[in-house]
JSON list of C-alpha atoms in Angstrom, two decimals:
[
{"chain": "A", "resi": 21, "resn": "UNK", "atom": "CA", "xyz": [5.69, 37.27, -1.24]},
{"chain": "A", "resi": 22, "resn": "UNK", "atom": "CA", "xyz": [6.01, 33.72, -1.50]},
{"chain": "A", "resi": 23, "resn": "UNK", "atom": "CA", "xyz": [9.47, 31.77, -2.48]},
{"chain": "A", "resi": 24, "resn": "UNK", "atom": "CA", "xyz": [7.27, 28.81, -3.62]},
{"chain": "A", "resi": 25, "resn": "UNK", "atom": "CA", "xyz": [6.34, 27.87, -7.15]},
{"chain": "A", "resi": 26, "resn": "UNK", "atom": "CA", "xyz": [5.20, 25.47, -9.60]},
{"chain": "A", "resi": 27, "resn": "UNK", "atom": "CA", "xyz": [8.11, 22.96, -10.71]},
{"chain": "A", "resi": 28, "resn": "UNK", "atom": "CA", "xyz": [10.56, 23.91, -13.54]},
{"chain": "A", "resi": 29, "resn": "UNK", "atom": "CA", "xyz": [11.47, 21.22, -16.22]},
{"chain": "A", "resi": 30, "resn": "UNK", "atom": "CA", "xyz": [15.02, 21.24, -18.06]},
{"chain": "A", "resi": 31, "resn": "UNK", "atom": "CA", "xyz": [15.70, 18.75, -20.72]},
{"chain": "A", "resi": 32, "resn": "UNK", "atom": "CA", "xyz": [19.42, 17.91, -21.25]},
{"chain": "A", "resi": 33, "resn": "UNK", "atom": "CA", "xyz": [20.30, 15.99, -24.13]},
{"chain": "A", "resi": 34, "resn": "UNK", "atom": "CA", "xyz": [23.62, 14.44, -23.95]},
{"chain": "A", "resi": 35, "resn": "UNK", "atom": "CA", "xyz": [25.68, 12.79, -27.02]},
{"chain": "A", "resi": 36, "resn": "UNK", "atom": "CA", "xyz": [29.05, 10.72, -27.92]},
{"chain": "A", "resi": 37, "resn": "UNK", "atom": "CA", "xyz": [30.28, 9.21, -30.93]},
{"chain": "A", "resi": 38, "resn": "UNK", "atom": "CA", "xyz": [32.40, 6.28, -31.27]},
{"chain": "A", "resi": 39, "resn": "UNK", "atom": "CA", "xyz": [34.09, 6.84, -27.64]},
{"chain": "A", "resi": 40, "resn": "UNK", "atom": "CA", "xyz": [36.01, 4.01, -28.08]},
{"chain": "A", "resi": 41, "resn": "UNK", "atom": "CA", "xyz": [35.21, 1.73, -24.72]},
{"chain": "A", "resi": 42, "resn": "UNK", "atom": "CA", "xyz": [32.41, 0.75, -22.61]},
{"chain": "A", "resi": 43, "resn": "UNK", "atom": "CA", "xyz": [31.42, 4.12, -20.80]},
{"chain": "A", "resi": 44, "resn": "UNK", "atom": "CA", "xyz": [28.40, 4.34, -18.26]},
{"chain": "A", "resi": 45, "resn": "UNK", "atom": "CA", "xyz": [27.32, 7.90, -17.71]},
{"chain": "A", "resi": 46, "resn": "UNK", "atom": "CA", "xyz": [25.31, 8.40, -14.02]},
{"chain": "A", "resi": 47, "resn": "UNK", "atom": "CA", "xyz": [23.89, 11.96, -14.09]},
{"chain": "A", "resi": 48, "resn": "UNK", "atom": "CA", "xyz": [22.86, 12.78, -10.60]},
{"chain": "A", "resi": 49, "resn": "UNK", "atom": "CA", "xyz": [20.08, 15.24, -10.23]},
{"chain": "A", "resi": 50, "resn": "UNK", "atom": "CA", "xyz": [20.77, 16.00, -6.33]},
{"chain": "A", "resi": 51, "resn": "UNK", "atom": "CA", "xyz": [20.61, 12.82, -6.23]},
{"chain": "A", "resi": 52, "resn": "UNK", "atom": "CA", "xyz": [18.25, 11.21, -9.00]},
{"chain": "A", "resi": 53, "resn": "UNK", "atom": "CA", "xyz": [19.80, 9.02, -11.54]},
{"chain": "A", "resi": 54, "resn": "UNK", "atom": "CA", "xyz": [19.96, 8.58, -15.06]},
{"chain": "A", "resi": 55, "resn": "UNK", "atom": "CA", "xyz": [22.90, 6.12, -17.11]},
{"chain": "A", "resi": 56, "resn": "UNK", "atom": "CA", "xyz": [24.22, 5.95, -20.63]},
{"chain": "A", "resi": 57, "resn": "UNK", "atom": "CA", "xyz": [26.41, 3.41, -22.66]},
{"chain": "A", "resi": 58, "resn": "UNK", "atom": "CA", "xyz": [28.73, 3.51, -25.00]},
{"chain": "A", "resi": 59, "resn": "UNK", "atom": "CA", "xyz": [25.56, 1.62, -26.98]},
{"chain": "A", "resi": 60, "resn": "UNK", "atom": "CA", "xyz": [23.65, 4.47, -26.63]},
{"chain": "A", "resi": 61, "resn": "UNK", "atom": "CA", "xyz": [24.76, 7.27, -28.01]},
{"chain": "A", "resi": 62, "resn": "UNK", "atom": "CA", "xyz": [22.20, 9.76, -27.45]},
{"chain": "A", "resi": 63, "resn": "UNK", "atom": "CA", "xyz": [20.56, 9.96, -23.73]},
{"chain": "A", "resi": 64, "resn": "UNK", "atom": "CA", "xyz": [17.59, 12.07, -22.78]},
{"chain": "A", "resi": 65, "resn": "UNK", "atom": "CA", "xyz": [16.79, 13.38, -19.29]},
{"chain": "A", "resi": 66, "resn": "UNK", "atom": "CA", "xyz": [14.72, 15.29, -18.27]},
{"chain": "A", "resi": 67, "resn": "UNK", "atom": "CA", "xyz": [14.52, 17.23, -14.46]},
{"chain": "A", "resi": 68, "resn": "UNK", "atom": "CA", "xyz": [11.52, 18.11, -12.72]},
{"chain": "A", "resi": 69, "resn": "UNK", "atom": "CA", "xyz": [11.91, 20.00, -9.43]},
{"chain": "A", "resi": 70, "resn": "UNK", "atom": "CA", "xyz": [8.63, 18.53, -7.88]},
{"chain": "A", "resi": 71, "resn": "UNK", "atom": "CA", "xyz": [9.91, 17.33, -4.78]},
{"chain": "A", "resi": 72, "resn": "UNK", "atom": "CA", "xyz": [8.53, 15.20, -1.82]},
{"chain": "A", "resi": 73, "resn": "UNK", "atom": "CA", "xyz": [9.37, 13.48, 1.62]},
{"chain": "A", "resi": 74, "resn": "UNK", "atom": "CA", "xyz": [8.70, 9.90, 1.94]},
{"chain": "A", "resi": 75, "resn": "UNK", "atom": "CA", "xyz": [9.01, 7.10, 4.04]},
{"chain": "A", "resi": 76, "resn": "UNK", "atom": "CA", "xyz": [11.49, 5.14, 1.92]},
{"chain": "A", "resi": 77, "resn": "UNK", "atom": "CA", "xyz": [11.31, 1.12, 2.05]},
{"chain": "A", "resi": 78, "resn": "UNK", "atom": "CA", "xyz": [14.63, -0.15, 2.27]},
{"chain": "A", "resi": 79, "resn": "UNK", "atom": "CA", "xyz": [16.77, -3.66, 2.02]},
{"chain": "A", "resi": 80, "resn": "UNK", "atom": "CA", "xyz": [19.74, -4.65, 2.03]},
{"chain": "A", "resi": 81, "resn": "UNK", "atom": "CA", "xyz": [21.28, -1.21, 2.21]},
{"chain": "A", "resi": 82, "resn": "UNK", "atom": "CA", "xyz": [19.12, -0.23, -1.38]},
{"chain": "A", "resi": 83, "resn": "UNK", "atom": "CA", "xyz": [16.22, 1.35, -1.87]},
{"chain": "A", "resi": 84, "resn": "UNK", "atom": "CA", "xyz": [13.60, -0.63, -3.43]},
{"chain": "A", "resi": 85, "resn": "UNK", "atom": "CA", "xyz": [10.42, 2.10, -3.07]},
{"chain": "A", "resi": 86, "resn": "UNK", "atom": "CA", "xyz": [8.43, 4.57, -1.37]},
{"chain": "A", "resi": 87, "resn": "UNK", "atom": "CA", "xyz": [5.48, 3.58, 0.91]},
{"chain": "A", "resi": 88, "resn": "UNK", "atom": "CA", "xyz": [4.16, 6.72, 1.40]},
{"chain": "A", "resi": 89, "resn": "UNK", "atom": "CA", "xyz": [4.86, 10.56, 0.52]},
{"chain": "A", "resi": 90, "resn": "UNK", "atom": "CA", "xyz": [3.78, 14.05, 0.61]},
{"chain": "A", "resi": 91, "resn": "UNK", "atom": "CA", "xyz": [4.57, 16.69, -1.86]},
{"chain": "A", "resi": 92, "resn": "UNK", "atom": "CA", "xyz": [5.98, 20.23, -1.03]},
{"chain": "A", "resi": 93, "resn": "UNK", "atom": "CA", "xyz": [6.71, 22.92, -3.06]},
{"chain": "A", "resi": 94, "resn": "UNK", "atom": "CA", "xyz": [10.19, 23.76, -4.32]},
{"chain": "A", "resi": 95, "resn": "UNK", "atom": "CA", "xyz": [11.93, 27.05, -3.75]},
{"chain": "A", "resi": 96, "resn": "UNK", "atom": "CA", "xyz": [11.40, 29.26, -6.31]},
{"chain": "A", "resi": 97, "resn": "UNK", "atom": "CA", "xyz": [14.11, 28.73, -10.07]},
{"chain": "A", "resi": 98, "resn": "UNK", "atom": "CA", "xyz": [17.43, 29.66, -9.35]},
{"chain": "A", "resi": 99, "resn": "UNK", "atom": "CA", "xyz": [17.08, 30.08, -5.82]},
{"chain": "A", "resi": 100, "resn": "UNK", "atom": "CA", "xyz": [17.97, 27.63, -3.30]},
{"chain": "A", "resi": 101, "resn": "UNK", "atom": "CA", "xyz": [16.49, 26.88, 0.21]},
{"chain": "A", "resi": 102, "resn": "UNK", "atom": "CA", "xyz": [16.17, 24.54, 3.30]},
{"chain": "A", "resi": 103, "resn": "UNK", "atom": "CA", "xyz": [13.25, 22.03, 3.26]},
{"chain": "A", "resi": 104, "resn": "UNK", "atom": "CA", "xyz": [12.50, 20.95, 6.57]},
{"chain": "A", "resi": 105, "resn": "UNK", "atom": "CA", "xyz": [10.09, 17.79, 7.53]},
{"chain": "A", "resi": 106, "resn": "UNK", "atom": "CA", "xyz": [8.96, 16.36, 11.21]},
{"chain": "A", "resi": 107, "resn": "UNK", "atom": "CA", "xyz": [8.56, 12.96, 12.15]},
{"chain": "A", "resi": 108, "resn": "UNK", "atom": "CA", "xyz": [5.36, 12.77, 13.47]},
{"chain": "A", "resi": 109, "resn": "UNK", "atom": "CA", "xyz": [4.61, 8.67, 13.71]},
{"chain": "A", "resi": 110, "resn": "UNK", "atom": "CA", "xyz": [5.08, 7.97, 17.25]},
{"chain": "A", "resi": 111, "resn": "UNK", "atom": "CA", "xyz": [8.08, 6.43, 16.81]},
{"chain": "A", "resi": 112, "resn": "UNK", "atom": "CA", "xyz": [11.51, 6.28, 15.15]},
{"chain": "A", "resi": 113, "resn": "UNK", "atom": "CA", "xyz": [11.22, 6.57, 11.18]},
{"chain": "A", "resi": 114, "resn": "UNK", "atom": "CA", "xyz": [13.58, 6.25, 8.12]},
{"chain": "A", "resi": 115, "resn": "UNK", "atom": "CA", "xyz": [12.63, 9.33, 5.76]},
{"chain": "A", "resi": 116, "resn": "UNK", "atom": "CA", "xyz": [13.77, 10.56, 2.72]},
{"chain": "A", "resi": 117, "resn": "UNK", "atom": "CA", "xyz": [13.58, 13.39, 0.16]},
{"chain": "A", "resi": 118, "resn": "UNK", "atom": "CA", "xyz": [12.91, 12.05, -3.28]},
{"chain": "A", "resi": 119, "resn": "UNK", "atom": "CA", "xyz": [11.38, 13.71, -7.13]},
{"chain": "A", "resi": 120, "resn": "UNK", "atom": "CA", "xyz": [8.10, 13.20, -8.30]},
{"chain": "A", "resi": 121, "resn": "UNK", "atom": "CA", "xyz": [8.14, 12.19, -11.62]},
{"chain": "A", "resi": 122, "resn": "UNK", "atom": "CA", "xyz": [5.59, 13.63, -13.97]},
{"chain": "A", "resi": 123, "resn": "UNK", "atom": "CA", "xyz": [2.14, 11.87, -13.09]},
{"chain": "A", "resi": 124, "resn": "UNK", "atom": "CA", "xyz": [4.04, 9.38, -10.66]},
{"chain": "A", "resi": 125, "resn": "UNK", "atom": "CA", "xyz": [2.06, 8.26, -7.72]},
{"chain": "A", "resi": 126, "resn": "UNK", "atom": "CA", "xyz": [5.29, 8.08, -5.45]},
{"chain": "A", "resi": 127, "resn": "UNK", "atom": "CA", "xyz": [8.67, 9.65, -5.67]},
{"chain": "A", "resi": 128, "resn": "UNK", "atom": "CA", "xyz": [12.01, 8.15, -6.37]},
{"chain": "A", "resi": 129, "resn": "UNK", "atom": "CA", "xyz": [13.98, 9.03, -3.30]},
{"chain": "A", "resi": 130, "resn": "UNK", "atom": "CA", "xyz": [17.03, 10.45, -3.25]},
{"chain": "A", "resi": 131, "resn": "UNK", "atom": "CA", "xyz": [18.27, 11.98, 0.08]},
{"chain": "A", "resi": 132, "resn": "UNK", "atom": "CA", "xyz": [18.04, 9.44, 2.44]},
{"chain": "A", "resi": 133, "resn": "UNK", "atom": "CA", "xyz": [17.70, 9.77, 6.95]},
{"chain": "A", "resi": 134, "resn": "UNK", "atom": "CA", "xyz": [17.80, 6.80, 8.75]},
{"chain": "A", "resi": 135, "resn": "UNK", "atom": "CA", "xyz": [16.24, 6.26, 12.33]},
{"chain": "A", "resi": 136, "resn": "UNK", "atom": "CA", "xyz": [14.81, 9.52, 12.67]},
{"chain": "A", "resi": 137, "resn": "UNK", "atom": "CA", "xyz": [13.15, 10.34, 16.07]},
{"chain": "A", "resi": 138, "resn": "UNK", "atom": "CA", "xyz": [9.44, 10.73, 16.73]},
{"chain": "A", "resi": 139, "resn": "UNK", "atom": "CA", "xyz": [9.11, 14.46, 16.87]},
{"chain": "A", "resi": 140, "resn": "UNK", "atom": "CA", "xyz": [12.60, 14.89, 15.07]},
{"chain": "A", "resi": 141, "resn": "UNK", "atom": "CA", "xyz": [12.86, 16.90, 11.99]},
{"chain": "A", "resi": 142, "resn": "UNK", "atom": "CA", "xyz": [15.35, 16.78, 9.01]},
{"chain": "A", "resi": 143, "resn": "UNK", "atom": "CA", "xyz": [16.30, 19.21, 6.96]},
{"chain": "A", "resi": 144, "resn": "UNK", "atom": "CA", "xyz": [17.59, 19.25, 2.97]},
{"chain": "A", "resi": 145, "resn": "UNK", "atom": "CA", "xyz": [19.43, 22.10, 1.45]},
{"chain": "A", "resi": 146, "resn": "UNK", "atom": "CA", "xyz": [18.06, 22.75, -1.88]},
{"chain": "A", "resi": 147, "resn": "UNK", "atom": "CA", "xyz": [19.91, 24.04, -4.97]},
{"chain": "A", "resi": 148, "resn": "UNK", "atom": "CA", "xyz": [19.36, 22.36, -7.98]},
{"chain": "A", "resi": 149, "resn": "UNK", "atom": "CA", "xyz": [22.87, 20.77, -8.97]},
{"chain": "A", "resi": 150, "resn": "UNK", "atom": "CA", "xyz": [23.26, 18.12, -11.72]},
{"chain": "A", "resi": 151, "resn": "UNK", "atom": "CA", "xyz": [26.52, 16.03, -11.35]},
{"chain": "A", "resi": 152, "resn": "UNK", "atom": "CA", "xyz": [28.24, 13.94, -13.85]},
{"chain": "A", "resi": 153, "resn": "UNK", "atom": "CA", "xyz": [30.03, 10.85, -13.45]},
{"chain": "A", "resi": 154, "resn": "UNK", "atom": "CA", "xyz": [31.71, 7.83, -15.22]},
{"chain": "A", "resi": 155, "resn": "UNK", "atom": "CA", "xyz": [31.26, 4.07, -13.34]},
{"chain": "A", "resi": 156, "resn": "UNK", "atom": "CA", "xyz": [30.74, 0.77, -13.83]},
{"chain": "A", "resi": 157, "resn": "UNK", "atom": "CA", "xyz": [29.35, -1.17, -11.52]},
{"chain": "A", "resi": 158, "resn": "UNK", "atom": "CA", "xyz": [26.64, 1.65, -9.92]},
{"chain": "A", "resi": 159, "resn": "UNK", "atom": "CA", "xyz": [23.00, -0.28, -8.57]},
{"chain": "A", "resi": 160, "resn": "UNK", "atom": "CA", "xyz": [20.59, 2.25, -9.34]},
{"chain": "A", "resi": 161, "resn": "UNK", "atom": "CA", "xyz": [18.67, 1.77, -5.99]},
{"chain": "A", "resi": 162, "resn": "UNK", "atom": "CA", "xyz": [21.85, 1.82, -4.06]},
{"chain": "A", "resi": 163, "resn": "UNK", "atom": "CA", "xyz": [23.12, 4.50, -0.79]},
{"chain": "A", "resi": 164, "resn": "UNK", "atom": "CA", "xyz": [26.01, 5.86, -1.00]},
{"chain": "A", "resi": 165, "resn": "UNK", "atom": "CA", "xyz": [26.77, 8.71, 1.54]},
{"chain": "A", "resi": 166, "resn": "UNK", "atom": "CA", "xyz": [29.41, 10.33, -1.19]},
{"chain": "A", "resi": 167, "resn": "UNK", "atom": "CA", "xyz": [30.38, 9.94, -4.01]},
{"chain": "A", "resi": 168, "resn": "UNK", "atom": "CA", "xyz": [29.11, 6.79, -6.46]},
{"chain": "A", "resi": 169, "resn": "UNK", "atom": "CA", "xyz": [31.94, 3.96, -5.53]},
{"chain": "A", "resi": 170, "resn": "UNK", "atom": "CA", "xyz": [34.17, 2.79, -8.47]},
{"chain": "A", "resi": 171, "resn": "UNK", "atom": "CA", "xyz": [33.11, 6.26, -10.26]},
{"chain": "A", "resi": 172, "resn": "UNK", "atom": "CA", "xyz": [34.92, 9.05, -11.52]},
{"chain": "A", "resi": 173, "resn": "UNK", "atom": "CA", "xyz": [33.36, 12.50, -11.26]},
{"chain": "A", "resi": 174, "resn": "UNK", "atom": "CA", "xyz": [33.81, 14.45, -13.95]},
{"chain": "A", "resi": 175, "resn": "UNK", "atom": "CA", "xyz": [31.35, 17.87, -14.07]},
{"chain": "A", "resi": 176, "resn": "UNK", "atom": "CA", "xyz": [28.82, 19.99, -12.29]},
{"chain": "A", "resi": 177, "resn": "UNK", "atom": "CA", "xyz": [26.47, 22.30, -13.36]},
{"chain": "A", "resi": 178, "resn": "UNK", "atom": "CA", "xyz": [23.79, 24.47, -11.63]},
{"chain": "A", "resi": 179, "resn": "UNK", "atom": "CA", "xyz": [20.45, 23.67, -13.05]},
{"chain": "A", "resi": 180, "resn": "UNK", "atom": "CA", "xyz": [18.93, 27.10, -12.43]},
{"chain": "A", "resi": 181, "resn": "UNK", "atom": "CA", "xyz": [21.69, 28.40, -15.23]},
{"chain": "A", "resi": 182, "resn": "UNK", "atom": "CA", "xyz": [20.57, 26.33, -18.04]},
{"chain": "A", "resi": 183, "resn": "UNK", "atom": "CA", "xyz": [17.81, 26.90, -20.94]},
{"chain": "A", "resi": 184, "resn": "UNK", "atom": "CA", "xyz": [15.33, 25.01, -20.47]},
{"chain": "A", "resi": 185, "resn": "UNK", "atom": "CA", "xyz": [16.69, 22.50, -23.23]},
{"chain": "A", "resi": 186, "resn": "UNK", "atom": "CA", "xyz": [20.30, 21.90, -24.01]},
{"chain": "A", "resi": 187, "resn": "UNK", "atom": "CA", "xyz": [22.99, 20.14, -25.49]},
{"chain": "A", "resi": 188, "resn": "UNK", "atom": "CA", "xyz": [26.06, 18.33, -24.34]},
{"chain": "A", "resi": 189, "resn": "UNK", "atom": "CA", "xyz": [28.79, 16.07, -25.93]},
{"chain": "A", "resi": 190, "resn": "UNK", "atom": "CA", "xyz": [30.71, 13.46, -23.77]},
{"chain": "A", "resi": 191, "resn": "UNK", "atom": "CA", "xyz": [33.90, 12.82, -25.28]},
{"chain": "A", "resi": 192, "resn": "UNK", "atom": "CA", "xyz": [36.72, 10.02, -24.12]},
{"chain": "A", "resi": 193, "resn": "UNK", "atom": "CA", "xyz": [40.80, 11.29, -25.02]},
{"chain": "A", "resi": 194, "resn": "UNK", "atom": "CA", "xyz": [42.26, 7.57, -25.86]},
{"chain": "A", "resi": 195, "resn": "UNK", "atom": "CA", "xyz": [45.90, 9.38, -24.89]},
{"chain": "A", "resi": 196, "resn": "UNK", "atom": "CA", "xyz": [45.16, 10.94, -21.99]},
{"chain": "A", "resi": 197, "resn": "UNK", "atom": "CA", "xyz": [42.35, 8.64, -20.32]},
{"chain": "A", "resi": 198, "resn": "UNK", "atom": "CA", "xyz": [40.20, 11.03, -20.03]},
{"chain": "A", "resi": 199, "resn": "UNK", "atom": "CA", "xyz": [36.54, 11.83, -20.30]},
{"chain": "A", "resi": 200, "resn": "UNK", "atom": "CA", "xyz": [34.95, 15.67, -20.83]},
{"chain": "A", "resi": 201, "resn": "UNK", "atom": "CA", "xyz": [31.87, 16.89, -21.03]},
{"chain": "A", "resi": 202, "resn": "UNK", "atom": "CA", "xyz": [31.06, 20.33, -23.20]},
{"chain": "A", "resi": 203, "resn": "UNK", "atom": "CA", "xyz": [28.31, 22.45, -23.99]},
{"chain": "A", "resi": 204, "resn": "UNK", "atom": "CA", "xyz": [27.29, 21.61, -27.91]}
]
């Protein structure tokens, strides 16, 4: 029996009203990002668990591209896995792990291995975790090793969980200072 299969899709709509400031949501998709404003009150996203390796082109410490990738097949919904890739070039490579989007010719990458040896391999855990955080000042093509500088993290959820569509509402507490995020 195989633990490969076709790529799942969940579409997460996510909603405020009024919050009362400038807010940027960045939801992080293991690593793929989506923002919101305050202007915006309604964002749609949408995850797709096609994944691929790539050699990512890089400058300036962002990513501006992919020059080259090759699809593999995710672990099967709600189970989670290592992906493994080998450097075969001839010499040392930066890869990366990254999502195809739907009928993209190249992925957006996402996990990112610098210098990797010829005949060196990487691995990437996979479990498909969405992350939710408030920032200002995030590039979209930027690396960060952590967590998003100038950000404040403020939910998780395990994408294997969800329906395939749901509903969340970002609120702001004006007293408190802070931001939550619940199921509609």
């Amino acid at each position: 029996m195989s633990n490969e299969s076709a790529p799942f899709v969940k579409n997460l709509i996510f909603q405020s009203k009024d919050l009362g400031k400038q807010s940027d949501l960045m939801l992080v998709f293991d690593g793929k990002v989506d923002g919101m404003g305050d202007h915006s009150p309604v964002m749609k996203a949408t995850y797709r668990s096609q994944l691929a390796f790539t050699k990512p082109q890089v400058e300036h410490g962002s990513v501006i591209g992919a020059a080259t990738a090759v699809e593999i097949n995710a672990p099967v919904e709600g189970t989670s896995s290592y992906l493994k890739a080998t450097n075969l070039a001839g010499a040392k490579q930066d890869l990366a792990i990254g999502f195809m989007g739907h009928g993209a010719l190249l992925p957006t990458p996402m996990l990112y291995f610098k210098n990797v040896g010829d005949d060196d391999f990487v691995t990437a855990h996979f479990k498909p975790m969405l992350r939710a955080y408030v920032t200002s000042d995030y590039q979209e093509t930027e690396i960060w090793k952590n967590s998003p500088k100038n950000s404040t993290f403020l939910w998780e959820e395990d994408l294997a969980d969800l329906d395939e569509t749901t509903t969340w509402n970002l609120t702001w507490n004006g007293h408190t200072g802070r931001y939550t995020i619940a199921q509609a």
